[in-house]
Amino acid sequence: MPTLAVAEATNLAFAPSYIPVAIFAGGTSGVGQAMVEAFARQTNGHAHIILIGRNLTTAAKILARFPKPAEADGWAHEFVACDAMSIASVRAVCAGLRARLIRVNFLVMSAAGQKGNSLVECGETHEGLDNHLVMRYFSRYVYTKELLPLLLQAREMGQQAHLMTILGAGMGIPIASDDLGLAEARRRSIKFLQGNMISVAAIKGGIRSAGYNDGLVAWFAAQHPNIAFTHISPGQVQTLGSKLYLGWLLAPLGWLLTALRSFIAIPQEECAQYMLYALLHVEQGGLFFRNSRGDVVSEHVFSPSHARSFVDDGSPTARKKGVLNGIPMKGYGGSDVTVAGLIAYTERVLADIA
């Protein structure tokens, strides 16, 4: 486990010979904001930084604090507006980025949404997706799939190419094989208590999204072995949106748990240093699950010629939890069969959204 001083010192050593292109989806608040600000300071502004979020006012203030190099060497700092609760909006943003960018070196996804800390609210977006899963999983899937060509181009140019999703790695959460979109869980919620009591659907959304992110990086890492894919846990972090909401009937308990969490949580600026430590110093492709201090919980580096299809081939390991392509993975809860089911479901659902 690196100390904060070691993480900071290691980050200071990051000095690529090219202007890195970094996209931060969810970089206008929380850990994402702290990461993008630290990245800008680390590169002294010599980077093409793209901040994706909903709040233009907040983004403008963040960008204004970035160092502004005098040299015209290709650096740029910009904000791209996107409502990650809308898959159509995410797709439009990705299409615009593909049309004007040659490459992307780092893609960091951290947005969890205003409902991310609520264990009460459950419902659907206007596109029919669970409002917990849409930002924590579905939007991240779309960013990953549609921006992968730019990451691949960076790798072909001999540069770093790393995708990082920040949520709940290393927890070993299994990937469900039914009710993947939580429609049944929402249906069973007690309607007249919605907004007042803890919702099973909301809890499932928060828990399952971590397992779904395991499946996301496992799937794409297998298909693109030259790219680094990381699912990392930020741990308990002191952010402006870290209040736990349990509904008005259990509000005192929510206040108590929020207060207790503040004693063990670390500042978001400190967390950002560990996240950058895990992001900037991976030169090879592969799959990485990391903890809140940037340590590798488990990893699997695929051979360059490997292209794995997650299918039920009848082998005992295909359905075994925590096993990837026959390799046991600490902190991983998926199986080849459940990952295949998740991806097939995701593609089917997203195909129905115009």
Tab-separated table of N, CA and C in Angstrom, residues 134-212:
chain	number	residue	atom	x	y	z
A	134	VAL	N	-28.349	3.925	-14.498
A	134	VAL	CA	-28.080	4.634	-15.746
A	134	VAL	C	-26.738	5.369	-15.711
A	135	MET	N	-26.416	6.034	-14.604
A	135	MET	CA	-25.138	6.750	-14.534
A	135	MET	C	-24.007	5.861	-14.049
A	136	ARG	N	-24.348	4.935	-13.171
A	136	ARG	CA	-23.315	4.076	-12.602
A	136	ARG	C	-22.896	2.950	-13.541
A	137	TYR	N	-23.734	2.633	-14.518
A	137	TYR	CA	-23.367	1.554	-15.426
A	137	TYR	C	-23.660	1.860	-16.894
A	138	PHE	N	-24.926	2.091	-17.255
A	138	PHE	CA	-25.281	2.193	-18.660
A	138	PHE	C	-24.526	3.309	-19.390
A	139	SER	N	-24.464	4.501	-18.791
A	139	SER	CA	-23.750	5.596	-19.457
A	139	SER	C	-22.262	5.271	-19.588
A	140	ARG	N	-21.712	4.596	-18.582
A	140	ARG	CA	-20.299	4.228	-18.631
A	140	ARG	C	-20.039	3.190	-19.722
A	141	TYR	N	-20.995	2.308	-19.902
A	141	TYR	CA	-20.872	1.326	-20.983
A	141	TYR	C	-20.816	2.031	-22.335
A	142	VAL	N	-21.678	3.024	-22.514
A	142	VAL	CA	-21.716	3.750	-23.785
A	142	VAL	C	-20.426	4.541	-23.998
A	143	TYR	N	-19.968	5.244	-22.977
A	143	TYR	CA	-18.690	5.956	-23.096
A	143	TYR	C	-17.580	4.988	-23.503
A	144	THR	N	-17.537	3.845	-22.846
A	144	THR	CA	-16.490	2.866	-23.119
A	144	THR	C	-16.546	2.377	-24.555
A	145	LYS	N	-17.688	1.907	-24.963
A	145	LYS	CA	-17.819	1.325	-26.297
A	145	LYS	C	-17.557	2.345	-27.401
A	146	GLU	N	-18.081	3.545	-27.239
A	146	GLU	CA	-18.027	4.512	-28.338
A	146	GLU	C	-16.736	5.315	-28.381
A	147	LEU	N	-15.994	5.374	-27.278
A	147	LEU	CA	-14.723	6.101	-27.294
A	147	LEU	C	-13.509	5.178	-27.381
A	148	LEU	N	-13.752	3.880	-27.397
A	148	LEU	CA	-12.650	2.923	-27.520
A	148	LEU	C	-11.784	3.139	-28.765
A	149	PRO	N	-12.372	3.487	-29.914
A	149	PRO	CA	-11.505	3.722	-31.087
A	149	PRO	C	-10.431	4.779	-30.848
A	150	LEU	N	-10.727	5.776	-30.029
A	150	LEU	CA	-9.743	6.820	-29.736
A	150	LEU	C	-8.660	6.316	-28.790
A	151	LEU	N	-9.016	5.455	-27.861
A	151	LEU	CA	-8.015	4.828	-26.995
A	151	LEU	C	-7.118	3.896	-27.795
A	152	LEU	N	-7.723	3.153	-28.698
A	152	LEU	CA	-6.948	2.248	-29.548
A	152	LEU	C	-5.970	3.024	-30.429
A	153	GLN	N	-6.391	4.190	-30.899
A	153	GLN	CA	-5.519	5.010	-31.729
A	153	GLN	C	-4.315	5.506	-30.930
A	154	ALA	N	-4.536	5.859	-29.670
A	154	ALA	CA	-3.422	6.288	-28.826
A	154	ALA	C	-2.416	5.163	-28.652
A	155	ARG	N	-2.917	3.951	-28.435
A	155	ARG	CA	-2.025	2.812	-28.275
A	155	ARG	C	-1.245	2.540	-29.556
A	156	GLU	N	-1.908	2.666	-30.687
A	156	GLU	CA	-1.226	2.450	-31.970
A	156	GLU	C	-0.132	3.487	-32.204
A	157	MET	N	-0.279	4.643	-31.583
A	157	MET	CA	0.738	5.695	-31.698
A	157	MET	C	1.853	5.517	-30.675
A	158	GLY	N	1.809	4.425	-29.909
A	158	GLY	CA	2.832	4.153	-28.918
A	158	GLY	C	2.665	4.926	-27.630
A	159	GLN	N	1.445	5.390	-27.362
A	159	GLN	CA	1.175	6.182	-26.168
A	159	GLN	C	0.342	5.384	-25.170
A	160	GLN	N	0.213	5.918	-23.967
A	160	GLN	CA	-0.616	5.277	-22.959
A	160	GLN	C	-2.087	5.327	-23.370
A	161	ALA	N	-2.801	4.282	-23.004
A	161	ALA	CA	-4.242	4.214	-23.254
A	161	ALA	C	-4.862	3.488	-22.074
A	162	HIS	N	-5.616	4.218	-21.271
A	162	HIS	CA	-6.112	3.665	-20.014
A	162	HIS	C	-7.531	4.150	-19.758
A	163	LEU	N	-8.426	3.210	-19.519
A	163	LEU	CA	-9.804	3.518	-19.133
A	163	LEU	C	-9.981	3.159	-17.668
A	164	MET	N	-10.560	4.084	-16.907
A	164	MET	CA	-10.780	3.859	-15.470
A	164	MET	C	-12.222	4.190	-15.114
A	165	THR	N	-12.879	3.248	-14.453
A	165	THR	CA	-14.201	3.500	-13.904
A	165	THR	C	-14.100	3.433	-12.391
A	166	ILE	N	-14.587	4.476	-11.726
A	166	ILE	CA	-14.445	4.620	-10.276
A	166	ILE	C	-15.781	4.314	-9.615
A	167	LEU	N	-15.839	3.207	-8.872
A	167	LEU	CA	-17.096	2.866	-8.211
A	167	LEU	C	-16.859	1.951	-7.008
A	168	GLY	N	-16.870	0.625	-7.218
A	168	GLY	CA	-16.816	-0.282	-6.078
A	168	GLY	C	-16.051	-1.550	-6.380
A	169	ALA	N	-14.816	-1.412	-6.840
A	169	ALA	CA	-14.016	-2.579	-7.206
A	169	ALA	C	-13.585	-3.367	-5.979
A	170	GLY	N	-13.281	-4.643	-6.204
A	170	GLY	CA	-12.711	-5.483	-5.162
A	170	GLY	C	-13.695	-6.015	-4.151
A	171	MET	N	-14.993	-5.840	-4.391
A	171	MET	CA	-16.004	-6.264	-3.419
A	171	MET	C	-16.548	-7.661	-3.712
A	172	GLY	N	-16.206	-8.209	-4.868
A	172	GLY	CA	-16.642	-9.560	-5.203
A	172	GLY	C	-18.137	-9.696	-5.370
A	173	ILE	N	-18.800	-8.647	-5.817
A	173	ILE	CA	-20.254	-8.684	-5.971
A	173	ILE	C	-20.620	-9.504	-7.207
A	174	PRO	N	-21.458	-10.515	-7.057
A	174	PRO	CA	-21.832	-11.339	-8.210
A	174	PRO	C	-22.685	-10.552	-9.198
A	175	ILE	N	-22.626	-10.963	-10.442
A	175	ILE	CA	-23.436	-10.354	-11.492
A	175	ILE	C	-24.712	-11.170	-11.631
A	176	ALA	N	-25.841	-10.518	-11.500
A	176	ALA	CA	-27.126	-11.216	-11.525
A	176	ALA	C	-27.382	-11.850	-12.883
A	177	SER	N	-28.228	-12.850	-12.893
A	177	SER	CA	-28.619	-13.501	-14.146
A	177	SER	C	-30.078	-13.225	-14.496
A	178	ASP	N	-30.791	-12.535	-13.592
A	178	ASP	CA	-32.176	-12.175	-13.895
A	178	ASP	C	-32.473	-10.791	-13.312
A	179	ASP	N	-33.535	-10.170	-13.813
A	179	ASP	CA	-33.931	-8.817	-13.396
A	179	ASP	C	-32.732	-7.877	-13.425
A	180	LEU	N	-31.985	-7.941	-14.524
A	180	LEU	CA	-30.760	-7.145	-14.629
A	180	LEU	C	-31.036	-5.647	-14.585
A	181	GLY	N	-32.177	-5.237	-15.102
A	181	GLY	CA	-32.523	-3.821	-15.095
A	181	GLY	C	-33.318	-3.381	-13.895
A	182	LEU	N	-33.578	-4.301	-12.949
A	182	LEU	CA	-34.273	-4.044	-11.692
A	182	LEU	C	-35.741	-3.654	-11.859
A	183	ALA	N	-36.333	-4.000	-12.987
A	183	ALA	CA	-37.749	-3.689	-13.187
A	183	ALA	C	-38.617	-4.402	-12.157
A	184	GLU	N	-38.313	-5.668	-11.883
A	184	GLU	CA	-39.101	-6.426	-10.922
A	184	GLU	C	-38.895	-5.889	-9.508
A	185	ALA	N	-37.673	-5.503	-9.187
A	185	ALA	CA	-37.407	-4.939	-7.856
A	185	ALA	C	-38.167	-3.641	-7.655
A	186	ARG	N	-38.241	-2.822	-8.692
A	186	ARG	CA	-38.998	-1.573	-8.577
A	186	ARG	C	-40.486	-1.849	-8.460
A	187	ARG	N	-40.965	-2.848	-9.180
A	187	ARG	CA	-42.388	-3.173	-9.133
A	187	ARG	C	-42.802	-3.602	-7.733
A	188	ARG	N	-41.903	-4.276	-7.042
A	188	ARG	CA	-42.222	-4.776	-5.718
A	188	ARG	C	-42.073	-3.722	-4.623
A	189	SER	N	-41.544	-2.578	-4.973
A	189	SER	CA	-41.410	-1.519	-3.983
A	189	SER	C	-42.795	-1.073	-3.515
A	190	ILE	N	-42.894	-0.728	-2.249
A	190	ILE	CA	-44.172	-0.288	-1.690
A	190	ILE	C	-44.418	1.147	-2.133
A	191	LYS	N	-45.382	1.336	-3.017
A	191	LYS	CA	-45.577	2.615	-3.669
A	191	LYS	C	-45.800	3.763	-2.693
A	192	PHE	N	-46.669	3.568	-1.680
A	192	PHE	CA	-47.017	4.698	-0.833
A	192	PHE	C	-45.898	5.095	0.128
A	193	LEU	N	-44.878	4.253	0.219
A	193	LEU	CA	-43.753	4.586	1.078
A	193	LEU	C	-42.545	5.095	0.298
A	194	GLN	N	-42.665	5.154	-1.041
A	194	GLN	CA	-41.545	5.642	-1.824
A	194	GLN	C	-41.221	7.071	-1.420
A	195	GLY	N	-39.942	7.339	-1.199
A	195	GLY	CA	-39.512	8.640	-0.753
A	195	GLY	C	-39.445	8.748	0.752
A	196	ASN	N	-39.993	7.766	1.465
A	196	ASN	CA	-40.020	7.816	2.921
A	196	ASN	C	-39.244	6.688	3.576
A	197	MET	N	-39.139	5.547	2.893
A	197	MET	CA	-38.487	4.382	3.468
A	197	MET	C	-37.423	3.852	2.507
A	198	ILE	N	-36.491	3.085	3.069
A	198	ILE	CA	-35.440	2.486	2.254
A	198	ILE	C	-36.064	1.577	1.200
A	199	SER	N	-35.601	1.689	-0.025
A	199	SER	CA	-36.119	0.904	-1.135
A	199	SER	C	-35.162	-0.235	-1.472
A	200	VAL	N	-35.703	-1.428	-1.581
A	200	VAL	CA	-34.888	-2.585	-1.974
A	200	VAL	C	-34.301	-2.366	-3.359
A	201	ALA	N	-35.086	-1.761	-4.256
A	201	ALA	CA	-34.606	-1.505	-5.609
A	201	ALA	C	-33.427	-0.537	-5.599
A	202	ALA	N	-33.497	0.495	-4.746
A	202	ALA	CA	-32.395	1.449	-4.655
A	202	ALA	C	-31.141	0.785	-4.115
A	203	ILE	N	-31.308	-0.054	-3.099
A	203	ILE	CA	-30.161	-0.771	-2.537
A	203	ILE	C	-29.542	-1.686	-3.591
A	204	LYS	N	-30.401	-2.424	-4.292
A	204	LYS	CA	-29.892	-3.319	-5.336
A	204	LYS	C	-29.170	-2.545	-6.429
A	205	GLY	N	-29.721	-1.377	-6.791
A	205	GLY	CA	-29.074	-0.573	-7.818
A	205	GLY	C	-27.679	-0.151	-7.407
A	206	GLY	N	-27.535	0.268	-6.149
A	206	GLY	CA	-26.230	0.673	-5.667
A	206	GLY	C	-25.236	-0.468	-5.609
A	207	ILE	N	-25.710	-1.637	-5.176
A	207	ILE	CA	-24.824	-2.790	-5.054
A	207	ILE	C	-24.505	-3.404	-6.415
A	208	ARG	N	-25.534	-3.636	-7.193
A	208	ARG	CA	-25.317	-4.320	-8.474
A	208	ARG	C	-24.449	-3.522	-9.430
A	209	SER	N	-24.549	-2.200	-9.378
A	209	SER	CA	-23.775	-1.393	-10.320
A	209	SER	C	-22.279	-1.638	-10.167
A	210	ALA	N	-21.830	-1.948	-8.941
A	210	ALA	CA	-20.410	-2.261	-8.743
A	210	ALA	C	-20.047	-3.556	-9.459
A	211	GLY	N	-20.889	-4.576	-9.332
A	211	GLY	CA	-20.650	-5.826	-10.045
A	211	GLY	C	-20.728	-5.652	-11.547
A	212	TYR	N	-21.649	-4.820	-11.994
A	212	TYR	CA	-21.785	-4.568	-13.434
A	212	TYR	C	-20.528	-3.894	-13.987
